[in-house]
């Protein structure tokens, strides 16, 4: 049986960062420079988490998880744990979740929609990590 990493655990974050850097070239990332904060509500423990991505010239320079005070980012996306889990498993596209109201965005919506294919590439890589997901809390 394949060893699975718990979603959003320190081990999962480290593996996600390693894979994003290895699998996504600056060209695939369109030499993007931006930052994004994904805020997870309704985590299995009832808390809230924030996953911070910092991309510089198409390279994922930073991926970190915080509880409480999170870094400022160009975009902040808020959704519940289960929605982000579905996105990370590549079962739901980020753009579809945004347009259906399953998640909300703070930041430039026009730019965010243009970057949706890049975010989908990130999520395609994340979906390759053997992951154990727990049920979120409403």
Short mmCIF file of C-alpha atoms in Angstrom, two decimals:
data_model
loop_
_atom_site.label_atom_id
_atom_site.label_comp_id
_atom_site.label_asym_id
_atom_site.label_seq_id
_atom_site.Cartn_x
_atom_site.Cartn_y
_atom_site.Cartn_z
CA UNK A 1 0.00 0.00 0.00
CA UNK A 2 1.33 3.42 -0.97
CA UNK A 3 2.18 5.76 1.91
CA UNK A 4 -0.18 8.73 1.92
CA UNK A 5 0.59 12.15 3.32
CA UNK A 6 -2.05 13.94 5.35
CA UNK A 7 -3.45 16.88 3.39
CA UNK A 8 -1.88 20.18 4.56
CA UNK A 9 0.54 18.45 6.96
CA UNK A 10 4.15 19.73 7.06
CA UNK A 11 5.19 16.64 5.07
CA UNK A 12 2.51 17.28 2.44
CA UNK A 13 3.56 20.95 2.16
CA UNK A 14 7.23 19.96 1.69
CA UNK A 15 6.34 17.37 -0.97
CA UNK A 16 3.99 19.81 -2.72
CA UNK A 17 6.73 22.46 -2.85
CA UNK A 18 9.28 19.93 -4.15
CA UNK A 19 6.93 18.70 -6.88
CA UNK A 20 5.79 22.17 -7.94
CA UNK A 21 9.41 23.27 -8.36
CA UNK A 22 10.37 20.07 -10.20
CA UNK A 23 7.34 19.68 -12.46
CA UNK A 24 6.47 23.25 -13.44
CA UNK A 25 8.95 25.09 -15.62
CA UNK A 26 8.91 28.90 -15.77
CA UNK A 27 7.51 28.49 -19.31
CA UNK A 28 4.59 26.35 -18.09
CA UNK A 29 3.99 28.99 -15.43
CA UNK A 30 4.14 31.76 -18.08
CA UNK A 31 6.98 33.42 -16.10
CA UNK A 32 4.34 34.55 -13.63
CA UNK A 33 5.28 36.72 -10.67
CA UNK A 34 2.50 36.81 -8.11
CA UNK A 35 1.39 35.62 -4.71
CA UNK A 36 -1.74 33.79 -3.66
CA UNK A 37 -3.23 32.94 -0.30
CA UNK A 38 -5.78 30.14 -0.12
CA UNK A 39 -7.78 30.31 3.10
CA UNK A 40 -9.29 26.99 4.18
CA UNK A 41 -12.37 27.25 6.40
CA UNK A 42 -14.00 24.28 8.12
CA UNK A 43 -10.82 22.24 8.50
CA UNK A 44 -11.24 18.79 10.12
CA UNK A 45 -10.25 20.19 13.53
CA UNK A 46 -12.78 23.02 13.12
CA UNK A 47 -10.05 25.59 12.54
CA UNK A 48 -8.89 27.71 9.63
CA UNK A 49 -5.62 27.43 7.69
CA UNK A 50 -3.98 29.58 5.02
CA UNK A 51 -1.71 28.19 2.32
CA UNK A 52 0.59 30.85 0.84
CA UNK A 53 2.15 30.55 -2.63
CA UNK A 54 4.81 32.99 -3.82
CA UNK A 55 5.83 32.66 -7.47
CA UNK A 56 8.74 34.63 -8.93
CA UNK A 57 9.32 34.58 -12.71
CA UNK A 58 7.48 31.26 -13.00
CA UNK A 59 9.22 29.49 -10.09
CA UNK A 60 7.32 28.57 -6.92
CA UNK A 61 9.71 30.20 -4.45
CA UNK A 62 7.61 29.71 -1.33
CA UNK A 63 4.81 27.45 -0.18
CA UNK A 64 3.88 27.74 3.48
CA UNK A 65 0.95 27.01 5.76
CA UNK A 66 -0.16 29.24 8.59
CA UNK A 67 -2.76 29.27 11.31
CA UNK A 68 -3.71 32.75 12.40
CA UNK A 69 -1.82 35.69 10.86
CA UNK A 70 -1.03 34.97 7.20
CA UNK A 71 1.23 36.84 4.79
CA UNK A 72 -0.29 39.48 2.51
CA UNK A 73 -0.83 38.28 -1.07
CA UNK A 74 -1.91 39.68 -4.43
CA UNK A 75 -4.87 37.27 -4.41
CA UNK A 76 -6.76 35.73 -1.50
CA UNK A 77 -9.08 32.83 -2.22
CA UNK A 78 -11.43 31.56 0.49
CA UNK A 79 -13.27 28.22 0.43
CA UNK A 80 -14.01 25.36 2.73
CA UNK A 81 -11.57 22.48 3.26
CA UNK A 82 -13.67 20.03 1.22
CA UNK A 83 -13.78 22.35 -1.82
CA UNK A 84 -10.01 22.84 -1.78
CA UNK A 85 -9.55 19.08 -1.31
CA UNK A 86 -11.63 18.47 -4.46
CA UNK A 87 -9.56 21.06 -6.34
CA UNK A 88 -6.30 19.47 -5.11
CA UNK A 89 -7.52 16.07 -6.33
CA UNK A 90 -8.24 17.69 -9.75
CA UNK A 91 -11.94 16.81 -9.37
CA UNK A 92 -12.98 20.47 -9.57
CA UNK A 93 -11.37 23.31 -11.50
CA UNK A 94 -10.64 26.48 -9.55
CA UNK A 95 -12.43 28.66 -12.10
CA UNK A 96 -15.60 26.52 -11.85
CA UNK A 97 -15.50 26.71 -8.04
CA UNK A 98 -15.15 30.49 -8.23
CA UNK A 99 -17.93 30.97 -10.77
CA UNK A 100 -20.30 28.68 -8.83
CA UNK A 101 -19.74 30.58 -5.58
CA UNK A 102 -18.01 27.67 -3.82
CA UNK A 103 -15.07 29.99 -3.27
CA UNK A 104 -14.55 33.73 -3.11
CA UNK A 105 -11.72 35.87 -4.40
CA UNK A 106 -10.18 39.08 -3.11
CA UNK A 107 -8.00 40.75 -5.69
CA UNK A 108 -8.20 41.58 -9.39
CA UNK A 109 -10.86 39.22 -10.78
CA UNK A 110 -9.93 39.84 -14.43
CA UNK A 111 -6.26 38.99 -13.76
CA UNK A 112 -7.26 36.00 -11.62
CA UNK A 113 -9.41 34.56 -14.41
CA UNK A 114 -6.54 35.01 -16.89
CA UNK A 115 -4.30 33.09 -14.47
CA UNK A 116 -6.81 30.25 -14.00
CA UNK A 117 -4.93 27.92 -16.41
CA UNK A 118 -1.74 28.44 -14.35
CA UNK A 119 -3.62 27.63 -11.14
CA UNK A 120 -5.02 24.52 -12.82
CA UNK A 121 -1.43 23.44 -13.62
CA UNK A 122 -0.52 23.88 -9.94
CA UNK A 123 -3.49 21.76 -8.93
CA UNK A 124 -2.68 19.06 -11.50
CA UNK A 125 0.74 18.66 -9.85
CA UNK A 126 -0.79 18.63 -6.36
CA UNK A 127 -3.21 15.89 -7.47
CA UNK A 128 -0.24 13.54 -8.03
CA UNK A 129 0.72 13.53 -4.34
CA UNK A 130 -0.54 10.40 -2.55
CA UNK A 131 -2.79 12.17 -0.04
CA UNK A 132 -5.07 11.27 2.82
CA UNK A 133 -7.99 13.68 3.08
CA UNK A 134 -10.15 13.98 6.17
CA UNK A 135 -13.73 15.21 6.19
CA UNK A 136 -13.98 18.94 6.82
CA UNK A 137 -16.24 20.51 9.44
CA UNK A 138 -19.20 22.60 8.27
#
